[in-house]
PDB file of C-alpha atoms in Angstrom:
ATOM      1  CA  UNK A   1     -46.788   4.274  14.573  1.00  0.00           C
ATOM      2  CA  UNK A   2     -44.506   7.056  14.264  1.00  0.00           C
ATOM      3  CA  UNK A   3     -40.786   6.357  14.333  1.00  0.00           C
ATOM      4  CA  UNK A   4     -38.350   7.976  17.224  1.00  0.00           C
ATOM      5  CA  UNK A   5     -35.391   9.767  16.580  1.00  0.00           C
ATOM      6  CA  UNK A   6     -33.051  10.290  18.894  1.00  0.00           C
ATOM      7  CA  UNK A   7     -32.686  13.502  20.186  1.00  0.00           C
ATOM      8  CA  UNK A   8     -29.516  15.029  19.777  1.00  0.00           C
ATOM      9  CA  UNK A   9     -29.895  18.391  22.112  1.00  0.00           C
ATOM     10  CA  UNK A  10     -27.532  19.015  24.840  1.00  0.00           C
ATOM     11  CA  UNK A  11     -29.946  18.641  27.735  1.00  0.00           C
ATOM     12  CA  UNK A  12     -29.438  14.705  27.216  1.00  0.00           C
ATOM     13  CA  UNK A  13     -26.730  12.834  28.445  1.00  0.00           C
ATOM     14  CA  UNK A  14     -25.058  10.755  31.561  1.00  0.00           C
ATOM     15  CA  UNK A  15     -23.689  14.097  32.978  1.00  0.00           C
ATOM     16  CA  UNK A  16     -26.316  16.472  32.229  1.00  0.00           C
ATOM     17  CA  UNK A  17     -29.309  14.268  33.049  1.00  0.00           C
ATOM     18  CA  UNK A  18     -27.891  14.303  37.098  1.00  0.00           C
ATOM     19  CA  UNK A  19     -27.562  17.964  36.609  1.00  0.00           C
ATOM     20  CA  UNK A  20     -23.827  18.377  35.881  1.00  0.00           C
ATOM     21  CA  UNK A  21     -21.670  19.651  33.010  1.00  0.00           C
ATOM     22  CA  UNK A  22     -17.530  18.074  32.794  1.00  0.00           C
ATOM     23  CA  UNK A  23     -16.427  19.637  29.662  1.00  0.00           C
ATOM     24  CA  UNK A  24     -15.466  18.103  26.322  1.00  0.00           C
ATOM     25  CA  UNK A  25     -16.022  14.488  27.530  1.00  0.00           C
ATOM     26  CA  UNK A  26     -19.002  14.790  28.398  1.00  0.00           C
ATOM     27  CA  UNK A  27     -20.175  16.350  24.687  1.00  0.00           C
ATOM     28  CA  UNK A  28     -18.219  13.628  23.495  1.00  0.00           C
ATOM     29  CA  UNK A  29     -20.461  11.089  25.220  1.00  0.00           C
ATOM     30  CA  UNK A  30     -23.538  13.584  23.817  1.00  0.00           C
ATOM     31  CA  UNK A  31     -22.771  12.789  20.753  1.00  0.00           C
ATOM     32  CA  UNK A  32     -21.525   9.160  20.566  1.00  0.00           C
ATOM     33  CA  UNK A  33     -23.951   7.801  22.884  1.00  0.00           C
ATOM     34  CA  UNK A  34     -27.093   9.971  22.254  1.00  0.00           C
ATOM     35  CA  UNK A  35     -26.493  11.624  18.449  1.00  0.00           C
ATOM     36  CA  UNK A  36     -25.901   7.842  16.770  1.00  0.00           C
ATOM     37  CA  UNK A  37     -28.485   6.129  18.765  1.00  0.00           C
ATOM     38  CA  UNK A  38     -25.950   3.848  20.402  1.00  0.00           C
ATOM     39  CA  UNK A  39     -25.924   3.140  24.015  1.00  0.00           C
ATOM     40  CA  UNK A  40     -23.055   2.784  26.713  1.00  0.00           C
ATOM     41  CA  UNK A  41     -24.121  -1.340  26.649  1.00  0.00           C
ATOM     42  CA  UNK A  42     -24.712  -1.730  22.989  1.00  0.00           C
ATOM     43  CA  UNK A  43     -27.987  -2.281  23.064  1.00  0.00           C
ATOM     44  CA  UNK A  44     -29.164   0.308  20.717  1.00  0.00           C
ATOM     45  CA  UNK A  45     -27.064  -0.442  17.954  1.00  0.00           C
ATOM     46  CA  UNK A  46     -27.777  -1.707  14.571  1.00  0.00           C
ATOM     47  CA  UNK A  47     -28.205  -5.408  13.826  1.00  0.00           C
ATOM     48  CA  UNK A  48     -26.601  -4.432   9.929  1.00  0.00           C
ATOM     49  CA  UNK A  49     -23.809  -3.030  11.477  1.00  0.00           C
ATOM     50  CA  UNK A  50     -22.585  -6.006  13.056  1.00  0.00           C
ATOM     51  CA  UNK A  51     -21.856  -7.850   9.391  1.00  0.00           C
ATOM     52  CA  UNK A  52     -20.204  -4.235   7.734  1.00  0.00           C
ATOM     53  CA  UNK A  53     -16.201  -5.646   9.621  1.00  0.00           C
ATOM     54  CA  UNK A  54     -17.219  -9.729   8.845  1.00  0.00           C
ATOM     55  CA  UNK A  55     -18.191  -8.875   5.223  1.00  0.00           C
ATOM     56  CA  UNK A  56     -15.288  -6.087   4.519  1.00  0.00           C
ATOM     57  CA  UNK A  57     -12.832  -8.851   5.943  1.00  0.00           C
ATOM     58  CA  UNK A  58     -14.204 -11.663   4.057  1.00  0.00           C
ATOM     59  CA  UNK A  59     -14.059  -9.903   0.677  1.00  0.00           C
ATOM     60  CA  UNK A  60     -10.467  -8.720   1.530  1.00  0.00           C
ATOM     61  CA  UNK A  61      -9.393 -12.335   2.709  1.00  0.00           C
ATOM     62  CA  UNK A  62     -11.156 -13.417  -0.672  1.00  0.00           C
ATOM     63  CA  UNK A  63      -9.405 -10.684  -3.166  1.00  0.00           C
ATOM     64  CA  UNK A  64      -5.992 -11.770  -1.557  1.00  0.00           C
ATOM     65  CA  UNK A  65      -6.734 -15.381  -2.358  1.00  0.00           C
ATOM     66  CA  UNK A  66      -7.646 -14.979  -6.028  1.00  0.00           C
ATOM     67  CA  UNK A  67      -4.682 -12.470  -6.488  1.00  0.00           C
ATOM     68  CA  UNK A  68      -2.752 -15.045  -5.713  1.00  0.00           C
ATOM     69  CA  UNK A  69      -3.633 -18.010  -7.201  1.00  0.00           C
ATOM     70  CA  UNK A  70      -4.660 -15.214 -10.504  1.00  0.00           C
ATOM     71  CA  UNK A  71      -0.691 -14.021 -10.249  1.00  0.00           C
ATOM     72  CA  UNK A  72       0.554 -18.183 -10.194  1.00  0.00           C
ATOM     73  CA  UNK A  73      -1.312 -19.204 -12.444  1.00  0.00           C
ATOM     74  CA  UNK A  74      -0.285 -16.460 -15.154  1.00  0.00           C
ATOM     75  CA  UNK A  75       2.901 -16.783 -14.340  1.00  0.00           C
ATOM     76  CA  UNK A  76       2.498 -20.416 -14.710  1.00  0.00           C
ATOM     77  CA  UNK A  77       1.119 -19.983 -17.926  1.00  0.00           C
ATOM     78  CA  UNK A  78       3.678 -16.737 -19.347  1.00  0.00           C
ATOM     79  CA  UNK A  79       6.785 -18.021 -17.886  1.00  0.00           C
ATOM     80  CA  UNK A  80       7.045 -22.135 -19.231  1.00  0.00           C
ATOM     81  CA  UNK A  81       7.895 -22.143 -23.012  1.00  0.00           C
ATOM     82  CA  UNK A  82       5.346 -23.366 -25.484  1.00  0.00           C
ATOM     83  CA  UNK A  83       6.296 -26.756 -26.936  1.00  0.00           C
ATOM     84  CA  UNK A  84       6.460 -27.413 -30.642  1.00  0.00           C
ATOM     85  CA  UNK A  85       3.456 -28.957 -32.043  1.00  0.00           C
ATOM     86  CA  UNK A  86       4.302 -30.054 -35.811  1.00  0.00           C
ATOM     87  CA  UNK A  87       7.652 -32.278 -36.145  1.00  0.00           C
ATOM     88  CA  UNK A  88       8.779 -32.871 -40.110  1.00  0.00           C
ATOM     89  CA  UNK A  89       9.085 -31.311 -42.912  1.00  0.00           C
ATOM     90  CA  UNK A  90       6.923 -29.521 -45.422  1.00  0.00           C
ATOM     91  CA  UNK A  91       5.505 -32.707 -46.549  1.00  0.00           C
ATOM     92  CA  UNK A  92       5.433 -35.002 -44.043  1.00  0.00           C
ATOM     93  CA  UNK A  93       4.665 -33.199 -41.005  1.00  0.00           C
ATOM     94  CA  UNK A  94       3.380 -35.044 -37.642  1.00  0.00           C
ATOM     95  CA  UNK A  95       1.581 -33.622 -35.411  1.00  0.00           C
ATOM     96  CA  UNK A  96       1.822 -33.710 -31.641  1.00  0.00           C
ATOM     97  CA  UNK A  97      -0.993 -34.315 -29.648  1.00  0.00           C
ATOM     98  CA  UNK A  98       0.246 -33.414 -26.138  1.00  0.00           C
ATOM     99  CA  UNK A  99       1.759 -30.381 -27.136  1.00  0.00           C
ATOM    100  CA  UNK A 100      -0.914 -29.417 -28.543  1.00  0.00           C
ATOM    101  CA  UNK A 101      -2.610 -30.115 -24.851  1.00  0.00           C
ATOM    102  CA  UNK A 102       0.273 -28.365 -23.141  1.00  0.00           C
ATOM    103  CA  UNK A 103       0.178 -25.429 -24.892  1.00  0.00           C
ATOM    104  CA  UNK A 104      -3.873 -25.402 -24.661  1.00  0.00           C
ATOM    105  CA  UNK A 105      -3.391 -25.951 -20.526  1.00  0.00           C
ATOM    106  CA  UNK A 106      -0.827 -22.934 -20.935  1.00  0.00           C
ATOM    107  CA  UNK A 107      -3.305 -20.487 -22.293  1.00  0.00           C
ATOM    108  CA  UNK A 108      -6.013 -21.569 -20.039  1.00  0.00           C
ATOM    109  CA  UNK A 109      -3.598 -21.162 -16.866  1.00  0.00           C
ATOM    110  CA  UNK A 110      -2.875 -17.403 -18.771  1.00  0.00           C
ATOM    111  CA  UNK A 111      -7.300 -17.103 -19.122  1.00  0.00           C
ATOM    112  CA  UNK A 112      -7.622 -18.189 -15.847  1.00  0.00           C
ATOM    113  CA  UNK A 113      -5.319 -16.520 -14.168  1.00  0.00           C
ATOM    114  CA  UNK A 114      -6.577 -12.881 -16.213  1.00  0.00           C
ATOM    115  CA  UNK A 115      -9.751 -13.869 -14.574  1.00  0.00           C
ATOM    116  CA  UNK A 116      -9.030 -14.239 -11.136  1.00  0.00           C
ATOM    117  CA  UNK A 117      -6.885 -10.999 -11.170  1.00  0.00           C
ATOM    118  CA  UNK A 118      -9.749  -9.039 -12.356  1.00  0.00           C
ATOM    119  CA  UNK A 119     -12.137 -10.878  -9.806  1.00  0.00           C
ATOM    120  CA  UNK A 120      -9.698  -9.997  -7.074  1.00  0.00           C
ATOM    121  CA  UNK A 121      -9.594  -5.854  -8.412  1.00  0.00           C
ATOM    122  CA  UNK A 122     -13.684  -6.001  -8.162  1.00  0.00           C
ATOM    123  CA  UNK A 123     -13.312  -7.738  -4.523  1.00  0.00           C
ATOM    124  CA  UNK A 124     -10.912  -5.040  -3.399  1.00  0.00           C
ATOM    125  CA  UNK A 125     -12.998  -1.905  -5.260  1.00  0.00           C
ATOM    126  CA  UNK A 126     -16.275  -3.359  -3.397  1.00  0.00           C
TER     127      UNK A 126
END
């Protein structure tokens, strides 16, 4: 079955089909109505361009969102001072086990955070 095309002459057209020529508007209406294959009642347009705005806004909305939390949480992770994780001296020296967790959680927040930044650059590029 061969596909149609629309027909983009100048012998189509609200105006020109009764026989009548206004001007600019009505080669406006030529071309948006006729040329792109939409119609006055939207019932010639195309199902994929209904989800071009929805996804664009979703992947903004999403990129905005990761920035965020990306920017928090390496701040979170730059800003608080590292704690000290060996107490004594050279031969006796103890070691701190939650500061060695805090400063683990810091450079996760600082991994994490990288991440999200970088996922929220690819959201806004796409």
């Amino acid at each position: 079955m061969p596909t149609r095309e629309p027909d983009c002459s100048c012998g189509r057209g609200p105006s020109v089909a009764q026989g009548k020529w206004y001007g600019v508007r009505s080669y406006l209406h030529l071309f948006y109505e006729d040329c792109t294959g939409a119609s006055p009642d939207g019932a010639g347009a195309s199902p994929h361009g209904a989800w071009a705005p929805l996804i664009w806004k979703v992947s903004i909305s999403t990129g905005i969102l990761f920035l965020l939390v990306g920017a928090a949480a390496l701040a979170t992770g730059s800003l608080l001072p590292p704690k000290l994780e060996g107490i004594g001296e050279e031969e006796f020296v103890v070691l701190d086990v939650q500061a060695v967790r805090y400063n683990h959680m810091l450079g996760t927040c600082r991994l994490v955070g990288t991440a999200l930044c970088v996922a929220a650059g690819v959201l806004g590029a796409v």
